[in-house]
């Protein structure tokens, strides 16, 4: 039987306590929350005490007055979350932006998200001292911090810090964050040495050293003996892991600059770049030897494949769960083979089979040729007939079925202690044709025959 309050048109939501209504309004931008005031007298002032203010998407010239009026009418003594996104930076708005941030800090804001768009003048803009002395801040996400703070940083409650851009050393900032647990860095051209040895609570580090940034990020050394998880999206610039002895989980995605990742010419500089990348990645693996959960991307696998073909020695790993995001192609198989053989305690292997942008096969061949290696002799014994990247395109479902089946069988031949193999197929050229995957599922019992490995197949 239908509820009488519904049939009689009773407004059940309006009868709820203010604290519940505030919670409901906290999930929408403040502009929409304010519009609720037109619903009835009951709603007229409810938005004024919602604990979350979200100004994302406001055009500064059109709405600076609206933001000011909103803050004048706002009555809540405490702000749990404050989002400010300025799409187009206008220099004359700097004082007002400072006032808005000051307002949030004065209301003991806990989560502060600041985005100022791409036209902000990083060289001249400075945050107020009160910004660096907020004792209530727990989560801070900001586009940039430039210049030495005009005061001592004191973020005593800060647990998560995200910097979109960083143009200077972070020592002064980190020294004022005694309980920081997570640090996320975007473009960090000014950070060449990241010493986290004096941050014992900092256990998660994520770095996205973005491609196509100017000036280029340059090299960086990381000292983080307390770190438990490292997520590194790096360009081809040198990254040295000096001390990450407590790491248990790591994700490494090394990318090559180019268009897209293709060198426009081949020179001695490029040859030296390959050698440097080989050396860097193998040193990284040595530093990650105690990691239990390891994730690697295609370009990383290609570079260590070249190292394997050249006979370079690999460190032994203690990884128990290995995740690979890779194409099923010739250029990655030598590296995958060596990784599996160097992981005697591996229990679970997860493979995301995809077709990502990566180093072109011709670049790898040119490099190997420059080292005096016979291409046919070095690739053929290591690759078991897997195709080059260019041969992956425009194939039918039957061809993919044979390729995937042989890939799974090849993986099983190279593992000894594996208990579970998970293969996820995503963004393949034949992904619109489901017949090959259905047939693969029917073939699964034969693929795992005489093998104790549990095999799971999924489509992404």
PDB file of C-alpha atoms in Angstrom, residues 81-335:
ATOM      1  CA  UNK A  81      35.623  21.094   2.739  1.00  0.00           C
ATOM      2  CA  UNK A  82      36.329  24.165   0.570  1.00  0.00           C
ATOM      3  CA  UNK A  83      36.755  23.889  -3.234  1.00  0.00           C
ATOM      4  CA  UNK A  84      37.863  26.895  -5.269  1.00  0.00           C
ATOM      5  CA  UNK A  85      38.509  26.638  -9.016  1.00  0.00           C
ATOM      6  CA  UNK A  86      39.406  29.776 -10.980  1.00  0.00           C
ATOM      7  CA  UNK A  87      39.156  28.869 -14.657  1.00  0.00           C
ATOM      8  CA  UNK A  88      40.698  32.090 -16.017  1.00  0.00           C
ATOM      9  CA  UNK A  89      43.315  33.831 -13.886  1.00  0.00           C
ATOM     10  CA  UNK A  90      42.932  37.608 -13.613  1.00  0.00           C
ATOM     11  CA  UNK A  91      45.790  39.327 -11.686  1.00  0.00           C
ATOM     12  CA  UNK A  92      43.535  41.940 -10.087  1.00  0.00           C
ATOM     13  CA  UNK A  93      41.630  39.106  -8.396  1.00  0.00           C
ATOM     14  CA  UNK A  94      44.646  38.046  -6.318  1.00  0.00           C
ATOM     15  CA  UNK A  95      43.578  40.057  -3.229  1.00  0.00           C
ATOM     16  CA  UNK A  96      40.080  38.592  -3.400  1.00  0.00           C
ATOM     17  CA  UNK A  97      41.415  35.056  -3.803  1.00  0.00           C
ATOM     18  CA  UNK A  98      43.570  35.635  -0.724  1.00  0.00           C
ATOM     19  CA  UNK A  99      40.445  36.785   1.138  1.00  0.00           C
ATOM     20  CA  UNK A 100      38.542  33.663   0.109  1.00  0.00           C
ATOM     21  CA  UNK A 101      41.338  31.387   1.286  1.00  0.00           C
ATOM     22  CA  UNK A 102      41.636  33.420   4.495  1.00  0.00           C
ATOM     23  CA  UNK A 103      37.899  32.936   5.064  1.00  0.00           C
ATOM     24  CA  UNK A 104      38.230  29.149   4.747  1.00  0.00           C
ATOM     25  CA  UNK A 105      41.213  29.060   7.106  1.00  0.00           C
ATOM     26  CA  UNK A 106      39.365  31.222   9.664  1.00  0.00           C
ATOM     27  CA  UNK A 107      36.549  28.647   9.698  1.00  0.00           C
ATOM     28  CA  UNK A 108      38.978  25.828  10.527  1.00  0.00           C
ATOM     29  CA  UNK A 109      38.750  24.198   7.111  1.00  0.00           C
ATOM     30  CA  UNK A 110      39.798  20.526   7.049  1.00  0.00           C
ATOM     31  CA  UNK A 111      39.924  19.842   3.301  1.00  0.00           C
ATOM     32  CA  UNK A 112      41.109  22.611   0.979  1.00  0.00           C
ATOM     33  CA  UNK A 113      41.176  22.250  -2.818  1.00  0.00           C
ATOM     34  CA  UNK A 114      42.602  25.168  -4.831  1.00  0.00           C
ATOM     35  CA  UNK A 115      42.888  25.269  -8.626  1.00  0.00           C
ATOM     36  CA  UNK A 116      43.938  28.453 -10.380  1.00  0.00           C
ATOM     37  CA  UNK A 117      44.075  27.486 -14.049  1.00  0.00           C
ATOM     38  CA  UNK A 118      46.988  27.571 -16.456  1.00  0.00           C
ATOM     39  CA  UNK A 119      47.496  31.348 -16.681  1.00  0.00           C
ATOM     40  CA  UNK A 120      48.395  32.041 -13.073  1.00  0.00           C
ATOM     41  CA  UNK A 121      51.690  33.899 -12.611  1.00  0.00           C
ATOM     42  CA  UNK A 122      53.618  31.412 -10.481  1.00  0.00           C
ATOM     43  CA  UNK A 123      56.536  33.825 -10.201  1.00  0.00           C
ATOM     44  CA  UNK A 124      54.631  36.618  -8.441  1.00  0.00           C
ATOM     45  CA  UNK A 125      51.704  35.101  -6.563  1.00  0.00           C
ATOM     46  CA  UNK A 126      52.257  34.418  -2.864  1.00  0.00           C
ATOM     47  CA  UNK A 127      49.955  32.824  -0.336  1.00  0.00           C
ATOM     48  CA  UNK A 128      49.288  34.675   2.911  1.00  0.00           C
ATOM     49  CA  UNK A 129      51.087  33.548   6.082  1.00  0.00           C
ATOM     50  CA  UNK A 130      47.790  32.368   7.559  1.00  0.00           C
ATOM     51  CA  UNK A 131      47.583  29.787   4.777  1.00  0.00           C
ATOM     52  CA  UNK A 132      50.829  28.195   6.001  1.00  0.00           C
ATOM     53  CA  UNK A 133      49.668  28.165   9.624  1.00  0.00           C
ATOM     54  CA  UNK A 134      46.332  26.380   9.426  1.00  0.00           C
ATOM     55  CA  UNK A 135      46.249  23.890  12.289  1.00  0.00           C
ATOM     56  CA  UNK A 136      42.946  22.374  11.114  1.00  0.00           C
ATOM     57  CA  UNK A 137      44.028  21.380   7.567  1.00  0.00           C
ATOM     58  CA  UNK A 138      44.008  17.616   7.008  1.00  0.00           C
ATOM     59  CA  UNK A 139      43.881  17.385   3.212  1.00  0.00           C
ATOM     60  CA  UNK A 140      45.380  20.040   0.913  1.00  0.00           C
ATOM     61  CA  UNK A 141      45.247  19.945  -2.890  1.00  0.00           C
ATOM     62  CA  UNK A 142      46.801  22.993  -4.535  1.00  0.00           C
ATOM     63  CA  UNK A 143      48.063  23.756  -8.049  1.00  0.00           C
ATOM     64  CA  UNK A 144      51.364  25.193  -6.914  1.00  0.00           C
ATOM     65  CA  UNK A 145      53.501  26.571  -4.120  1.00  0.00           C
ATOM     66  CA  UNK A 146      56.237  28.992  -5.149  1.00  0.00           C
ATOM     67  CA  UNK A 147      58.745  31.050  -3.253  1.00  0.00           C
ATOM     68  CA  UNK A 148      60.015  30.474   0.250  1.00  0.00           C
ATOM     69  CA  UNK A 149      57.096  30.945   2.660  1.00  0.00           C
ATOM     70  CA  UNK A 150      57.262  34.212   4.572  1.00  0.00           C
ATOM     71  CA  UNK A 151      56.809  32.266   7.788  1.00  0.00           C
ATOM     72  CA  UNK A 152      57.431  28.839   9.233  1.00  0.00           C
ATOM     73  CA  UNK A 153      55.055  26.257   7.800  1.00  0.00           C
ATOM     74  CA  UNK A 154      52.870  24.728  10.499  1.00  0.00           C
ATOM     75  CA  UNK A 155      50.368  22.236   9.116  1.00  0.00           C
ATOM     76  CA  UNK A 156      50.178  20.158  12.295  1.00  0.00           C
ATOM     77  CA  UNK A 157      47.136  18.115  11.243  1.00  0.00           C
ATOM     78  CA  UNK A 158      47.906  17.701   7.525  1.00  0.00           C
ATOM     79  CA  UNK A 159      47.784  14.063   6.413  1.00  0.00           C
ATOM     80  CA  UNK A 160      47.526  14.370   2.627  1.00  0.00           C
ATOM     81  CA  UNK A 161      49.289  16.959   0.416  1.00  0.00           C
ATOM     82  CA  UNK A 162      48.880  17.215  -3.375  1.00  0.00           C
ATOM     83  CA  UNK A 163      50.921  19.728  -5.391  1.00  0.00           C
ATOM     84  CA  UNK A 164      50.117  20.119  -9.074  1.00  0.00           C
ATOM     85  CA  UNK A 165      53.303  22.122  -9.706  1.00  0.00           C
ATOM     86  CA  UNK A 166      56.363  22.611  -7.558  1.00  0.00           C
ATOM     87  CA  UNK A 167      59.238  24.902  -8.520  1.00  0.00           C
ATOM     88  CA  UNK A 168      61.411  24.675  -5.430  1.00  0.00           C
ATOM     89  CA  UNK A 169      62.701  22.382  -2.696  1.00  0.00           C
ATOM     90  CA  UNK A 170      60.010  20.979  -0.426  1.00  0.00           C
ATOM     91  CA  UNK A 171      62.175  20.813   2.690  1.00  0.00           C
ATOM     92  CA  UNK A 172      60.589  23.895   4.316  1.00  0.00           C
ATOM     93  CA  UNK A 173      57.099  22.591   3.618  1.00  0.00           C
ATOM     94  CA  UNK A 174      57.666  19.002   4.759  1.00  0.00           C
ATOM     95  CA  UNK A 175      59.330  20.101   7.983  1.00  0.00           C
ATOM     96  CA  UNK A 176      56.017  21.688   9.001  1.00  0.00           C
ATOM     97  CA  UNK A 177      53.940  18.554   8.361  1.00  0.00           C
ATOM     98  CA  UNK A 178      54.697  16.210  11.296  1.00  0.00           C
ATOM     99  CA  UNK A 179      51.854  13.740  10.607  1.00  0.00           C
ATOM    100  CA  UNK A 180      51.851  13.767   6.786  1.00  0.00           C
ATOM    101  CA  UNK A 181      50.965  10.338   5.369  1.00  0.00           C
ATOM    102  CA  UNK A 182      50.459  10.880   1.610  1.00  0.00           C
ATOM    103  CA  UNK A 183      52.406  13.164  -0.759  1.00  0.00           C
ATOM    104  CA  UNK A 184      51.353  13.567  -4.400  1.00  0.00           C
ATOM    105  CA  UNK A 185      53.457  15.635  -6.814  1.00  0.00           C
ATOM    106  CA  UNK A 186      52.635  16.617 -10.387  1.00  0.00           C
ATOM    107  CA  UNK A 187      55.137  18.598 -12.407  1.00  0.00           C
ATOM    108  CA  UNK A 188      58.063  19.036 -10.027  1.00  0.00           C
ATOM    109  CA  UNK A 189      60.733  20.817 -12.071  1.00  0.00           C
ATOM    110  CA  UNK A 190      62.166  22.501  -9.002  1.00  0.00           C
ATOM    111  CA  UNK A 191      62.534  19.319  -6.966  1.00  0.00           C
ATOM    112  CA  UNK A 192      65.830  17.533  -7.672  1.00  0.00           C
ATOM    113  CA  UNK A 193      66.258  15.917  -4.293  1.00  0.00           C
ATOM    114  CA  UNK A 194      63.338  14.576  -2.301  1.00  0.00           C
ATOM    115  CA  UNK A 195      64.521  13.618   1.176  1.00  0.00           C
ATOM    116  CA  UNK A 196      61.702  12.090   3.226  1.00  0.00           C
ATOM    117  CA  UNK A 197      63.930  10.509   5.854  1.00  0.00           C
ATOM    118  CA  UNK A 198      62.666  13.009   8.468  1.00  0.00           C
ATOM    119  CA  UNK A 199      59.020  12.215   7.700  1.00  0.00           C
ATOM    120  CA  UNK A 200      58.440   8.884   9.465  1.00  0.00           C
ATOM    121  CA  UNK A 201      54.657   8.971   9.006  1.00  0.00           C
ATOM    122  CA  UNK A 202      54.847   9.563   5.240  1.00  0.00           C
ATOM    123  CA  UNK A 203      54.197   6.140   3.724  1.00  0.00           C
ATOM    124  CA  UNK A 204      52.622   6.936   0.322  1.00  0.00           C
ATOM    125  CA  UNK A 205      54.392   8.870  -2.460  1.00  0.00           C
ATOM    126  CA  UNK A 206      52.886   9.520  -5.900  1.00  0.00           C
ATOM    127  CA  UNK A 207      54.839  11.433  -8.549  1.00  0.00           C
ATOM    128  CA  UNK A 208      53.559  12.322 -12.011  1.00  0.00           C
ATOM    129  CA  UNK A 209      56.492  13.940 -13.842  1.00  0.00           C
ATOM    130  CA  UNK A 210      54.368  14.958 -16.779  1.00  0.00           C
ATOM    131  CA  UNK A 211      55.362  14.860 -20.430  1.00  0.00           C
ATOM    132  CA  UNK A 212      55.446  18.027 -22.556  1.00  0.00           C
ATOM    133  CA  UNK A 213      56.118  20.375 -19.633  1.00  0.00           C
ATOM    134  CA  UNK A 214      58.532  23.281 -19.916  1.00  0.00           C
ATOM    135  CA  UNK A 215      61.082  23.504 -18.521  1.00  0.00           C
ATOM    136  CA  UNK A 216      61.677  19.755 -18.444  1.00  0.00           C
ATOM    137  CA  UNK A 217      61.679  18.274 -14.931  1.00  0.00           C
ATOM    138  CA  UNK A 218      65.334  17.154 -14.864  1.00  0.00           C
ATOM    139  CA  UNK A 219      66.787  14.457 -12.641  1.00  0.00           C
ATOM    140  CA  UNK A 220      65.536  13.638  -9.157  1.00  0.00           C
ATOM    141  CA  UNK A 221      66.862  11.580  -6.240  1.00  0.00           C
ATOM    142  CA  UNK A 222      64.443  10.035  -3.745  1.00  0.00           C
ATOM    143  CA  UNK A 223      65.421   9.175  -0.174  1.00  0.00           C
ATOM    144  CA  UNK A 224      62.389   7.666   1.548  1.00  0.00           C
ATOM    145  CA  UNK A 225      63.289   4.919   4.036  1.00  0.00           C
ATOM    146  CA  UNK A 226      59.804   4.929   5.625  1.00  0.00           C
ATOM    147  CA  UNK A 227      57.849   4.747   2.376  1.00  0.00           C
ATOM    148  CA  UNK A 228      55.476   1.806   1.903  1.00  0.00           C
ATOM    149  CA  UNK A 229      53.932   2.650  -1.489  1.00  0.00           C
ATOM    150  CA  UNK A 230      55.513   4.398  -4.494  1.00  0.00           C
ATOM    151  CA  UNK A 231      53.601   5.369  -7.649  1.00  0.00           C
ATOM    152  CA  UNK A 232      55.991   6.876 -10.206  1.00  0.00           C
ATOM    153  CA  UNK A 233      54.892   8.190 -13.593  1.00  0.00           C
ATOM    154  CA  UNK A 234      58.178   9.430 -14.979  1.00  0.00           C
ATOM    155  CA  UNK A 235      59.460  10.826 -18.263  1.00  0.00           C
ATOM    156  CA  UNK A 236      62.775   9.705 -19.646  1.00  0.00           C
ATOM    157  CA  UNK A 237      64.527  11.979 -17.149  1.00  0.00           C
ATOM    158  CA  UNK A 238      66.783  10.271 -14.623  1.00  0.00           C
ATOM    159  CA  UNK A 239      65.140   9.172 -11.384  1.00  0.00           C
ATOM    160  CA  UNK A 240      67.309   7.564  -8.710  1.00  0.00           C
ATOM    161  CA  UNK A 241      65.863   5.620  -5.798  1.00  0.00           C
ATOM    162  CA  UNK A 242      68.527   6.072  -3.117  1.00  0.00           C
ATOM    163  CA  UNK A 243      66.726   4.485  -0.176  1.00  0.00           C
ATOM    164  CA  UNK A 244      63.239   2.960  -0.347  1.00  0.00           C
ATOM    165  CA  UNK A 245      64.045   0.017   1.900  1.00  0.00           C
ATOM    166  CA  UNK A 246      60.573  -0.225   3.506  1.00  0.00           C
ATOM    167  CA  UNK A 247      58.607  -0.359   0.251  1.00  0.00           C
ATOM    168  CA  UNK A 248      56.066  -3.167  -0.065  1.00  0.00           C
ATOM    169  CA  UNK A 249      54.126  -1.852  -3.083  1.00  0.00           C
ATOM    170  CA  UNK A 250      55.304   0.033  -6.183  1.00  0.00           C
ATOM    171  CA  UNK A 251      53.982   1.118  -9.582  1.00  0.00           C
ATOM    172  CA  UNK A 252      56.425   2.309 -12.250  1.00  0.00           C
ATOM    173  CA  UNK A 253      55.402   3.855 -15.566  1.00  0.00           C
ATOM    174  CA  UNK A 254      58.395   5.164 -17.543  1.00  0.00           C
ATOM    175  CA  UNK A 255      57.619   7.086 -20.708  1.00  0.00           C
ATOM    176  CA  UNK A 256      59.671   8.379 -23.604  1.00  0.00           C
ATOM    177  CA  UNK A 257      59.133  11.898 -24.896  1.00  0.00           C
ATOM    178  CA  UNK A 258      58.263  12.172 -28.556  1.00  0.00           C
ATOM    179  CA  UNK A 259      55.327  12.414 -30.925  1.00  0.00           C
ATOM    180  CA  UNK A 260      54.018   9.994 -29.805  1.00  0.00           C
ATOM    181  CA  UNK A 261      57.148   8.609 -28.138  1.00  0.00           C
ATOM    182  CA  UNK A 262      58.812   8.310 -31.569  1.00  0.00           C
ATOM    183  CA  UNK A 263      62.309   9.759 -32.025  1.00  0.00           C
ATOM    184  CA  UNK A 264      62.410  11.957 -35.137  1.00  0.00           C
ATOM    185  CA  UNK A 265      66.047  11.116 -35.766  1.00  0.00           C
ATOM    186  CA  UNK A 266      68.560   8.549 -34.624  1.00  0.00           C
ATOM    187  CA  UNK A 267      71.822   9.855 -33.179  1.00  0.00           C
ATOM    188  CA  UNK A 268      74.517   9.102 -30.647  1.00  0.00           C
ATOM    189  CA  UNK A 269      72.449  11.020 -28.073  1.00  0.00           C
ATOM    190  CA  UNK A 270      69.544   8.609 -28.500  1.00  0.00           C
ATOM    191  CA  UNK A 271      71.871   5.614 -28.190  1.00  0.00           C
ATOM    192  CA  UNK A 272      73.213   7.057 -24.951  1.00  0.00           C
ATOM    193  CA  UNK A 273      69.628   7.647 -23.800  1.00  0.00           C
ATOM    194  CA  UNK A 274      68.790   3.968 -24.200  1.00  0.00           C
ATOM    195  CA  UNK A 275      71.873   2.981 -22.227  1.00  0.00           C
ATOM    196  CA  UNK A 276      71.007   5.455 -19.473  1.00  0.00           C
ATOM    197  CA  UNK A 277      67.409   4.208 -19.290  1.00  0.00           C
ATOM    198  CA  UNK A 278      68.550   0.581 -19.106  1.00  0.00           C
ATOM    199  CA  UNK A 279      70.897   1.425 -16.276  1.00  0.00           C
ATOM    200  CA  UNK A 280      68.286   3.513 -14.435  1.00  0.00           C
ATOM    201  CA  UNK A 281      65.512   0.915 -14.615  1.00  0.00           C
ATOM    202  CA  UNK A 282      67.701  -1.998 -13.558  1.00  0.00           C
ATOM    203  CA  UNK A 283      68.915   0.041 -10.593  1.00  0.00           C
ATOM    204  CA  UNK A 284      65.273   0.761  -9.750  1.00  0.00           C
ATOM    205  CA  UNK A 285      64.469  -2.948  -9.806  1.00  0.00           C
ATOM    206  CA  UNK A 286      67.415  -3.602  -7.497  1.00  0.00           C
ATOM    207  CA  UNK A 287      66.028  -1.043  -5.025  1.00  0.00           C
ATOM    208  CA  UNK A 288      62.599  -2.692  -5.302  1.00  0.00           C
ATOM    209  CA  UNK A 289      63.863  -6.193  -4.609  1.00  0.00           C
ATOM    210  CA  UNK A 290      61.846  -6.488  -1.356  1.00  0.00           C
ATOM    211  CA  UNK A 291      58.570  -5.167  -2.834  1.00  0.00           C
ATOM    212  CA  UNK A 292      55.704  -7.651  -2.610  1.00  0.00           C
ATOM    213  CA  UNK A 293      53.258  -5.949  -5.021  1.00  0.00           C
ATOM    214  CA  UNK A 294      54.800  -4.556  -8.216  1.00  0.00           C
ATOM    215  CA  UNK A 295      53.118  -2.923 -11.239  1.00  0.00           C
ATOM    216  CA  UNK A 296      54.989  -2.207 -14.491  1.00  0.00           C
ATOM    217  CA  UNK A 297      53.928  -0.590 -17.761  1.00  0.00           C
ATOM    218  CA  UNK A 298      54.755  -1.345 -21.418  1.00  0.00           C
ATOM    219  CA  UNK A 299      57.674   1.054 -21.962  1.00  0.00           C
ATOM    220  CA  UNK A 300      59.396  -0.232 -18.829  1.00  0.00           C
ATOM    221  CA  UNK A 301      59.027  -3.781 -20.161  1.00  0.00           C
ATOM    222  CA  UNK A 302      60.396  -2.781 -23.579  1.00  0.00           C
ATOM    223  CA  UNK A 303      63.522  -1.209 -22.127  1.00  0.00           C
ATOM    224  CA  UNK A 304      64.330  -4.145 -19.873  1.00  0.00           C
ATOM    225  CA  UNK A 305      63.645  -6.439 -22.856  1.00  0.00           C
ATOM    226  CA  UNK A 306      66.464  -4.697 -24.706  1.00  0.00           C
ATOM    227  CA  UNK A 307      68.668  -5.119 -21.621  1.00  0.00           C
ATOM    228  CA  UNK A 308      67.853  -8.832 -21.565  1.00  0.00           C
ATOM    229  CA  UNK A 309      68.748  -9.207 -25.241  1.00  0.00           C
ATOM    230  CA  UNK A 310      72.068  -7.523 -24.533  1.00  0.00           C
ATOM    231  CA  UNK A 311      72.796 -10.001 -21.752  1.00  0.00           C
ATOM    232  CA  UNK A 312      72.591  -7.542 -18.857  1.00  0.00           C
ATOM    233  CA  UNK A 313      72.129  -9.222 -15.465  1.00  0.00           C
ATOM    234  CA  UNK A 314      68.879  -8.757 -13.528  1.00  0.00           C
ATOM    235  CA  UNK A 315      68.355  -8.506  -9.740  1.00  0.00           C
ATOM    236  CA  UNK A 316      66.353 -11.193  -7.948  1.00  0.00           C
ATOM    237  CA  UNK A 317      62.952 -10.007  -6.675  1.00  0.00           C
ATOM    238  CA  UNK A 318      60.724 -11.026  -3.764  1.00  0.00           C
ATOM    239  CA  UNK A 319      57.532  -9.909  -5.493  1.00  0.00           C
ATOM    240  CA  UNK A 320      54.449 -11.994  -4.731  1.00  0.00           C
ATOM    241  CA  UNK A 321      51.916 -10.160  -6.916  1.00  0.00           C
ATOM    242  CA  UNK A 322      53.094  -8.800 -10.275  1.00  0.00           C
ATOM    243  CA  UNK A 323      50.806  -6.618 -12.436  1.00  0.00           C
ATOM    244  CA  UNK A 324      51.740  -5.868 -16.058  1.00  0.00           C
ATOM    245  CA  UNK A 325      50.000  -3.374 -18.353  1.00  0.00           C
ATOM    246  CA  UNK A 326      51.287  -4.468 -21.716  1.00  0.00           C
ATOM    247  CA  UNK A 327      50.712  -5.274 -25.341  1.00  0.00           C
ATOM    248  CA  UNK A 328      51.076  -8.860 -26.515  1.00  0.00           C
ATOM    249  CA  UNK A 329      54.033  -8.254 -28.771  1.00  0.00           C
ATOM    250  CA  UNK A 330      57.632  -9.165 -29.472  1.00  0.00           C
ATOM    251  CA  UNK A 331      59.129  -6.073 -27.874  1.00  0.00           C
ATOM    252  CA  UNK A 332      58.060  -6.956 -24.305  1.00  0.00           C
ATOM    253  CA  UNK A 333      58.457 -10.725 -24.149  1.00  0.00           C
ATOM    254  CA  UNK A 334      62.203 -10.934 -23.303  1.00  0.00           C
ATOM    255  CA  UNK A 335      61.713  -8.567 -20.370  1.00  0.00           C
TER     256      UNK A 335
END
